[in-house]
mmCIF file with all atom_site columns, C-alpha atoms in Angstrom:
data_model
loop_
_atom_site.group_PDB
_atom_site.id
_atom_site.type_symbol
_atom_site.label_atom_id
_atom_site.label_alt_id
_atom_site.label_comp_id
_atom_site.label_asym_id
_atom_site.label_entity_id
_atom_site.label_seq_id
_atom_site.pdbx_PDB_ins_code
_atom_site.Cartn_x
_atom_site.Cartn_y
_atom_site.Cartn_z
_atom_site.occupancy
_atom_site.B_iso_or_equiv
_atom_site.pdbx_formal_charge
_atom_site.auth_seq_id
_atom_site.auth_comp_id
_atom_site.auth_asym_id
_atom_site.auth_atom_id
_atom_site.pdbx_PDB_model_num
ATOM 1   C CA . GLU T 1 1   ? -24.079 99.086  -15.039 1.00 0.00 ? 1   GLU T CA 1
ATOM 2   C CA . MET T 1 2   ? -24.513 99.806  -18.760 1.00 0.00 ? 2   MET T CA 1
ATOM 3   C CA . SER T 1 3   ? -23.279 97.729  -21.637 1.00 0.00 ? 3   SER T CA 1
ATOM 4   C CA . GLY T 1 4   ? -20.846 99.378  -24.045 1.00 0.00 ? 4   GLY T CA 1
ATOM 5   C CA . GLU T 1 5   ? -23.597 99.754  -26.638 1.00 0.00 ? 5   GLU T CA 1
ATOM 6   C CA . GLN T 1 6   ? -25.910 101.487 -24.156 1.00 0.00 ? 6   GLN T CA 1
ATOM 7   C CA . ALA T 1 7   ? -23.140 103.806 -23.036 1.00 0.00 ? 7   ALA T CA 1
ATOM 8   C CA . GLN T 1 8   ? -22.275 104.713 -26.634 1.00 0.00 ? 8   GLN T CA 1
ATOM 9   C CA . SER T 1 9   ? -25.927 105.468 -27.445 1.00 0.00 ? 9   SER T CA 1
ATOM 10  C CA . ARG T 1 10  ? -25.961 108.060 -24.651 1.00 0.00 ? 10  ARG T CA 1
ATOM 11  C CA . TRP T 1 11  ? -23.443 110.258 -26.470 1.00 0.00 ? 11  TRP T CA 1
ATOM 12  C CA . LEU T 1 12  ? -24.449 112.606 -29.238 1.00 0.00 ? 12  LEU T CA 1
ATOM 13  C CA . TRP T 1 13  ? -21.579 112.029 -31.675 1.00 0.00 ? 13  TRP T CA 1
ATOM 14  C CA . PRO T 1 14  ? -20.817 109.023 -33.856 1.00 0.00 ? 14  PRO T CA 1
ATOM 15  C CA . ALA T 1 15  ? -17.717 106.889 -33.466 1.00 0.00 ? 15  ALA T CA 1
ATOM 16  C CA . LEU T 1 16  ? -14.676 108.411 -35.103 1.00 0.00 ? 16  LEU T CA 1
ATOM 17  C CA . PRO T 1 17  ? -13.115 106.346 -37.899 1.00 0.00 ? 17  PRO T CA 1
ATOM 18  C CA . PRO T 1 18  ? -9.661  105.028 -36.886 1.00 0.00 ? 18  PRO T CA 1
ATOM 19  C CA . ALA T 1 19  ? -7.891  107.110 -39.541 1.00 0.00 ? 19  ALA T CA 1
ATOM 20  C CA . TYR T 1 20  ? -9.203  110.303 -37.894 1.00 0.00 ? 20  TYR T CA 1
ATOM 21  C CA . GLN T 1 21  ? -8.378  109.400 -34.283 1.00 0.00 ? 21  GLN T CA 1
ATOM 22  C CA . ARG T 1 22  ? -4.908  110.937 -34.334 1.00 0.00 ? 22  ARG T CA 1
ATOM 23  C CA . LEU T 1 23  ? -5.999  114.241 -35.882 1.00 0.00 ? 23  LEU T CA 1
ATOM 24  C CA . SER T 1 24  ? -6.074  117.525 -33.983 1.00 0.00 ? 24  SER T CA 1
ATOM 25  C CA . PRO T 1 25  ? -9.261  119.631 -33.799 1.00 0.00 ? 25  PRO T CA 1
ATOM 26  C CA . SER T 1 26  ? -7.939  121.970 -36.521 1.00 0.00 ? 26  SER T CA 1
ATOM 27  C CA . GLU T 1 27  ? -7.083  119.007 -38.754 1.00 0.00 ? 27  GLU T CA 1
ATOM 28  C CA . LEU T 1 28  ? -10.562 117.583 -38.168 1.00 0.00 ? 28  LEU T CA 1
ATOM 29  C CA . MET T 1 29  ? -12.056 120.967 -39.089 1.00 0.00 ? 29  MET T CA 1
ATOM 30  C CA . SER T 1 30  ? -10.042 121.038 -42.315 1.00 0.00 ? 30  SER T CA 1
ATOM 31  C CA . ARG T 1 31  ? -11.096 117.480 -43.126 1.00 0.00 ? 31  ARG T CA 1
ATOM 32  C CA . GLY T 1 32  ? -14.731 118.372 -42.359 1.00 0.00 ? 32  GLY T CA 1
ATOM 33  C CA . ARG T 1 33  ? -14.604 121.387 -44.670 1.00 0.00 ? 33  ARG T CA 1
ATOM 34  C CA . ALA T 1 34  ? -13.079 119.248 -47.412 1.00 0.00 ? 34  ALA T CA 1
ATOM 35  C CA . MET T 1 35  ? -15.850 116.657 -47.004 1.00 0.00 ? 35  MET T CA 1
ATOM 36  C CA . ALA T 1 36  ? -18.488 119.409 -47.097 1.00 0.00 ? 36  ALA T CA 1
ATOM 37  C CA . ASP T 1 37  ? -16.925 120.840 -50.279 1.00 0.00 ? 37  ASP T CA 1
ATOM 38  C CA . LEU T 1 38  ? -17.336 117.375 -51.804 1.00 0.00 ? 38  LEU T CA 1
ATOM 39  C CA . GLU T 1 39  ? -21.000 117.353 -50.704 1.00 0.00 ? 39  GLU T CA 1
ATOM 40  C CA . LYS T 1 40  ? -20.201 114.566 -48.205 1.00 0.00 ? 40  LYS T CA 1
ATOM 41  C CA . HIS T 1 41  ? -22.051 116.247 -45.357 1.00 0.00 ? 41  HIS T CA 1
ATOM 42  C CA . GLU T 1 42  ? -22.509 113.181 -43.139 1.00 0.00 ? 42  GLU T CA 1
ATOM 43  C CA . GLU T 1 43  ? -18.743 112.616 -43.178 1.00 0.00 ? 43  GLU T CA 1
ATOM 44  C CA . ALA T 1 44  ? -18.217 116.319 -42.514 1.00 0.00 ? 44  ALA T CA 1
ATOM 45  C CA . LEU T 1 45  ? -20.484 116.075 -39.459 1.00 0.00 ? 45  LEU T CA 1
ATOM 46  C CA . VAL T 1 46  ? -18.384 113.235 -38.046 1.00 0.00 ? 46  VAL T CA 1
ATOM 47  C CA . CYS T 1 47  ? -15.311 115.477 -38.299 1.00 0.00 ? 47  CYS T CA 1
ATOM 48  C CA . PHE T 1 48  ? -17.046 118.540 -36.834 1.00 0.00 ? 48  PHE T CA 1
ATOM 49  C CA . ASP T 1 49  ? -18.485 116.552 -33.933 1.00 0.00 ? 49  ASP T CA 1
ATOM 50  C CA . ALA T 1 50  ? -15.112 114.958 -33.219 1.00 0.00 ? 50  ALA T CA 1
ATOM 51  C CA . ALA T 1 51  ? -13.460 118.392 -33.207 1.00 0.00 ? 51  ALA T CA 1
ATOM 52  C CA . LEU T 1 52  ? -16.131 119.706 -30.838 1.00 0.00 ? 52  LEU T CA 1
ATOM 53  C CA . SER T 1 53  ? -15.705 116.716 -28.558 1.00 0.00 ? 53  SER T CA 1
ATOM 54  C CA . MET T 1 54  ? -12.019 117.641 -28.212 1.00 0.00 ? 54  MET T CA 1
ATOM 55  C CA . ILE T 1 55  ? -12.326 121.397 -27.743 1.00 0.00 ? 55  ILE T CA 1
ATOM 56  C CA . SER T 1 56  ? -15.586 121.489 -25.766 1.00 0.00 ? 56  SER T CA 1
ATOM 57  C CA . PRO T 1 57  ? -16.364 118.018 -24.363 1.00 0.00 ? 57  PRO T CA 1
ATOM 58  C CA . SER T 1 58  ? -19.278 119.184 -22.214 1.00 0.00 ? 58  SER T CA 1
ATOM 59  C CA . MET T 1 59  ? -21.306 119.887 -25.372 1.00 0.00 ? 59  MET T CA 1
ATOM 60  C CA . PHE T 1 60  ? -21.604 116.131 -25.736 1.00 0.00 ? 60  PHE T CA 1
ATOM 61  C CA . MET T 1 61  ? -23.025 115.240 -22.375 1.00 0.00 ? 61  MET T CA 1
ATOM 62  C CA . GLU T 1 62  ? -25.847 112.735 -22.155 1.00 0.00 ? 62  GLU T CA 1
ATOM 63  C CA . ALA T 1 63  ? -28.718 113.258 -24.574 1.00 0.00 ? 63  ALA T CA 1
ATOM 64  C CA . SER T 1 64  ? -31.083 112.182 -21.800 1.00 0.00 ? 64  SER T CA 1
ATOM 65  C CA . SER T 1 65  ? -30.248 115.191 -19.635 1.00 0.00 ? 65  SER T CA 1
ATOM 66  C CA . PRO T 1 66  ? -33.157 117.511 -18.794 1.00 0.00 ? 66  PRO T CA 1
ATOM 67  C CA . ALA T 1 67  ? -32.026 120.159 -21.294 1.00 0.00 ? 67  ALA T CA 1
ATOM 68  C CA . THR T 1 68  ? -32.956 119.344 -24.869 1.00 0.00 ? 68  THR T CA 1
ATOM 69  C CA . THR T 1 69  ? -30.089 121.313 -26.356 1.00 0.00 ? 69  THR T CA 1
ATOM 70  C CA . PRO T 1 70  ? -26.461 120.823 -25.405 1.00 0.00 ? 70  PRO T CA 1
ATOM 71  C CA . CYS T 1 71  ? -25.302 123.689 -23.238 1.00 0.00 ? 71  CYS T CA 1
ATOM 72  C CA . THR T 1 72  ? -21.940 125.198 -23.854 1.00 0.00 ? 72  THR T CA 1
ATOM 73  C CA . PRO T 1 73  ? -19.844 126.379 -20.924 1.00 0.00 ? 73  PRO T CA 1
ATOM 74  C CA . PRO T 1 74  ? -17.487 129.238 -21.641 1.00 0.00 ? 74  PRO T CA 1
ATOM 75  C CA . PRO T 1 75  ? -14.438 127.778 -23.408 1.00 0.00 ? 75  PRO T CA 1
ATOM 76  C CA . GLN T 1 76  ? -11.104 128.071 -21.580 1.00 0.00 ? 76  GLN T CA 1
ATOM 77  C CA . SER T 1 77  ? -9.579  130.731 -23.814 1.00 0.00 ? 77  SER T CA 1
ATOM 78  C CA . HIS T 1 78  ? -10.576 133.251 -26.448 1.00 0.00 ? 78  HIS T CA 1
ATOM 79  C CA . ASP T 1 79  ? -8.991  131.056 -29.130 1.00 0.00 ? 79  ASP T CA 1
ATOM 80  C CA . SER T 1 80  ? -11.002 128.005 -28.117 1.00 0.00 ? 80  SER T CA 1
ATOM 81  C CA . ALA T 1 81  ? -14.204 130.100 -28.018 1.00 0.00 ? 81  ALA T CA 1
ATOM 82  C CA . GLU T 1 82  ? -13.594 131.161 -31.611 1.00 0.00 ? 82  GLU T CA 1
ATOM 83  C CA . GLU T 1 83  ? -12.796 127.567 -32.523 1.00 0.00 ? 83  GLU T CA 1
ATOM 84  C CA . VAL T 1 84  ? -16.018 126.271 -30.945 1.00 0.00 ? 84  VAL T CA 1
ATOM 85  C CA . VAL T 1 85  ? -18.077 128.907 -32.735 1.00 0.00 ? 85  VAL T CA 1
ATOM 86  C CA . GLU T 1 86  ? -16.466 128.125 -36.086 1.00 0.00 ? 86  GLU T CA 1
ATOM 87  C CA . VAL T 1 87  ? -17.062 124.385 -35.704 1.00 0.00 ? 87  VAL T CA 1
ATOM 88  C CA . LEU T 1 88  ? -20.682 124.970 -34.656 1.00 0.00 ? 88  LEU T CA 1
ATOM 89  C CA . VAL T 1 89  ? -21.296 127.179 -37.691 1.00 0.00 ? 89  VAL T CA 1
ATOM 90  C CA . GLN T 1 90  ? -19.780 124.601 -40.051 1.00 0.00 ? 90  GLN T CA 1
ATOM 91  C CA . LYS T 1 91  ? -21.848 121.885 -38.382 1.00 0.00 ? 91  LYS T CA 1
ATOM 92  C CA . GLY T 1 92  ? -25.001 123.999 -38.765 1.00 0.00 ? 92  GLY T CA 1
ATOM 93  C CA . VAL T 1 93  ? -24.329 124.543 -42.447 1.00 0.00 ? 93  VAL T CA 1
ATOM 94  C CA . ALA T 1 94  ? -23.745 120.808 -43.052 1.00 0.00 ? 94  ALA T CA 1
ATOM 95  C CA . LEU T 1 95  ? -26.924 119.901 -41.161 1.00 0.00 ? 95  LEU T CA 1
ATOM 96  C CA . GLY T 1 96  ? -28.870 122.472 -43.170 1.00 0.00 ? 96  GLY T CA 1
ATOM 97  C CA . LYS T 1 97  ? -27.611 121.012 -46.435 1.00 0.00 ? 97  LYS T CA 1
ATOM 98  C CA . LEU T 1 98  ? -28.812 117.604 -45.237 1.00 0.00 ? 98  LEU T CA 1
ATOM 99  C CA . GLY T 1 99  ? -32.289 119.069 -44.661 1.00 0.00 ? 99  GLY T CA 1
ATOM 100 C CA . ARG T 1 100 ? -32.026 118.752 -40.883 1.00 0.00 ? 100 ARG T CA 1
ATOM 101 C CA . SER T 1 101 ? -33.199 122.277 -40.179 1.00 0.00 ? 101 SER T CA 1
ATOM 102 C CA . GLY T 1 102 ? -33.952 121.857 -36.481 1.00 0.00 ? 102 GLY T CA 1
ATOM 103 C CA . ALA T 1 103 ? -30.511 120.472 -35.680 1.00 0.00 ? 103 ALA T CA 1
ATOM 104 C CA . ALA T 1 104 ? -28.910 123.095 -37.932 1.00 0.00 ? 104 ALA T CA 1
ATOM 105 C CA . ALA T 1 105 ? -30.689 125.882 -36.061 1.00 0.00 ? 105 ALA T CA 1
ATOM 106 C CA . GLN T 1 106 ? -29.577 124.398 -32.715 1.00 0.00 ? 106 GLN T CA 1
ATOM 107 C CA . ALA T 1 107 ? -25.934 124.372 -33.789 1.00 0.00 ? 107 ALA T CA 1
ATOM 108 C CA . LEU T 1 108 ? -26.124 127.941 -35.090 1.00 0.00 ? 108 LEU T CA 1
ATOM 109 C CA . GLN T 1 109 ? -27.916 129.159 -31.969 1.00 0.00 ? 109 GLN T CA 1
ATOM 110 C CA . ALA T 1 110 ? -25.275 127.470 -29.790 1.00 0.00 ? 110 ALA T CA 1
ATOM 111 C CA . ALA T 1 111 ? -22.633 129.408 -31.745 1.00 0.00 ? 111 ALA T CA 1
ATOM 112 C CA . LEU T 1 112 ? -24.560 132.626 -31.147 1.00 0.00 ? 112 LEU T CA 1
ATOM 113 C CA . GLU T 1 113 ? -24.755 131.926 -27.407 1.00 0.00 ? 113 GLU T CA 1
ATOM 114 C CA . ILE T 1 114 ? -20.962 132.166 -27.368 1.00 0.00 ? 114 ILE T CA 1
ATOM 115 C CA . ASP T 1 115 ? -20.646 135.036 -29.855 1.00 0.00 ? 115 ASP T CA 1
ATOM 116 C CA . GLY T 1 116 ? -23.946 136.814 -30.391 1.00 0.00 ? 116 GLY T CA 1
ATOM 117 C CA . ASN T 1 117 ? -22.542 138.920 -33.232 1.00 0.00 ? 117 ASN T CA 1
ATOM 118 C CA . HIS T 1 118 ? -20.907 136.163 -35.276 1.00 0.00 ? 118 HIS T CA 1
ATOM 119 C CA . THR T 1 119 ? -21.646 137.214 -38.852 1.00 0.00 ? 119 THR T CA 1
ATOM 120 C CA . SER T 1 120 ? -21.658 133.744 -40.434 1.00 0.00 ? 120 SER T CA 1
ATOM 121 C CA . ALA T 1 121 ? -23.848 132.242 -37.699 1.00 0.00 ? 121 ALA T CA 1
ATOM 122 C CA . LEU T 1 122 ? -26.347 135.103 -38.037 1.00 0.00 ? 122 LEU T CA 1
ATOM 123 C CA . THR T 1 123 ? -26.300 134.864 -41.831 1.00 0.00 ? 123 THR T CA 1
ATOM 124 C CA . TYR T 1 124 ? -26.823 131.100 -41.988 1.00 0.00 ? 124 TYR T CA 1
ATOM 125 C CA . LEU T 1 125 ? -29.510 131.170 -39.303 1.00 0.00 ? 125 LEU T CA 1
ATOM 126 C CA . GLY T 1 126 ? -31.290 133.924 -41.231 1.00 0.00 ? 126 GLY T CA 1
ATOM 127 C CA . LEU T 1 127 ? -31.073 131.945 -44.470 1.00 0.00 ? 127 LEU T CA 1
ATOM 128 C CA . LEU T 1 128 ? -32.345 128.859 -42.676 1.00 0.00 ? 128 LEU T CA 1
ATOM 129 C CA . ARG T 1 129 ? -35.347 130.771 -41.325 1.00 0.00 ? 129 ARG T CA 1
ATOM 130 C CA . VAL T 1 130 ? -36.135 132.224 -44.747 1.00 0.00 ? 130 VAL T CA 1
ATOM 131 C CA . ARG T 1 131 ? -35.864 128.772 -46.305 1.00 0.00 ? 131 ARG T CA 1
ATOM 132 C CA . GLU T 1 132 ? -38.306 127.502 -43.662 1.00 0.00 ? 132 GLU T CA 1
ATOM 133 C CA . LYS T 1 133 ? -40.709 130.296 -44.688 1.00 0.00 ? 133 LYS T CA 1
ATOM 134 C CA . ARG T 1 134 ? -40.136 132.049 -41.369 1.00 0.00 ? 134 ARG T CA 1
ATOM 135 C CA . VAL T 1 135 ? -39.186 135.256 -43.164 1.00 0.00 ? 135 VAL T CA 1
ATOM 136 C CA . GLU T 1 136 ? -39.919 137.655 -40.287 1.00 0.00 ? 136 GLU T CA 1
ATOM 137 C CA . GLU T 1 137 ? -37.529 135.754 -38.000 1.00 0.00 ? 137 GLU T CA 1
ATOM 138 C CA . GLY T 1 138 ? -34.918 135.437 -40.730 1.00 0.00 ? 138 GLY T CA 1
ATOM 139 C CA . THR T 1 139 ? -34.865 139.097 -41.654 1.00 0.00 ? 139 THR T CA 1
ATOM 140 C CA . SER T 1 140 ? -34.842 140.247 -38.013 1.00 0.00 ? 140 SER T CA 1
ATOM 141 C CA . LEU T 1 141 ? -31.477 138.581 -37.326 1.00 0.00 ? 141 LEU T CA 1
#
């Protein structure tokens, strides 16, 4: 049996501050966008991850699973699919602004697995690739 600390370290998202625990996914998204607008990207990530944990919990399965990237099952409805994609794009942008390009690309690619034609996900992934000096990949998106 695992201790509470070990169990918590197996999840991919940080603990949600008490003030945010009663918020809905859309309220968390709004709060995350507001934090990002204030250049508080770490705080924005907490909100985006909390929203994702509510609308697509399986994205936050154990980090020690054989797959290195979280896999996303099809969301239950069209609305939740759009919601998941939007949160993933916002998360990718925040991670990119923090200089965490690999994690940013993972979030954007996860969004594109759900909606391969999502304009913002394609745009931000292209910009990320260009910024990484991977121009051929960036311009081919």
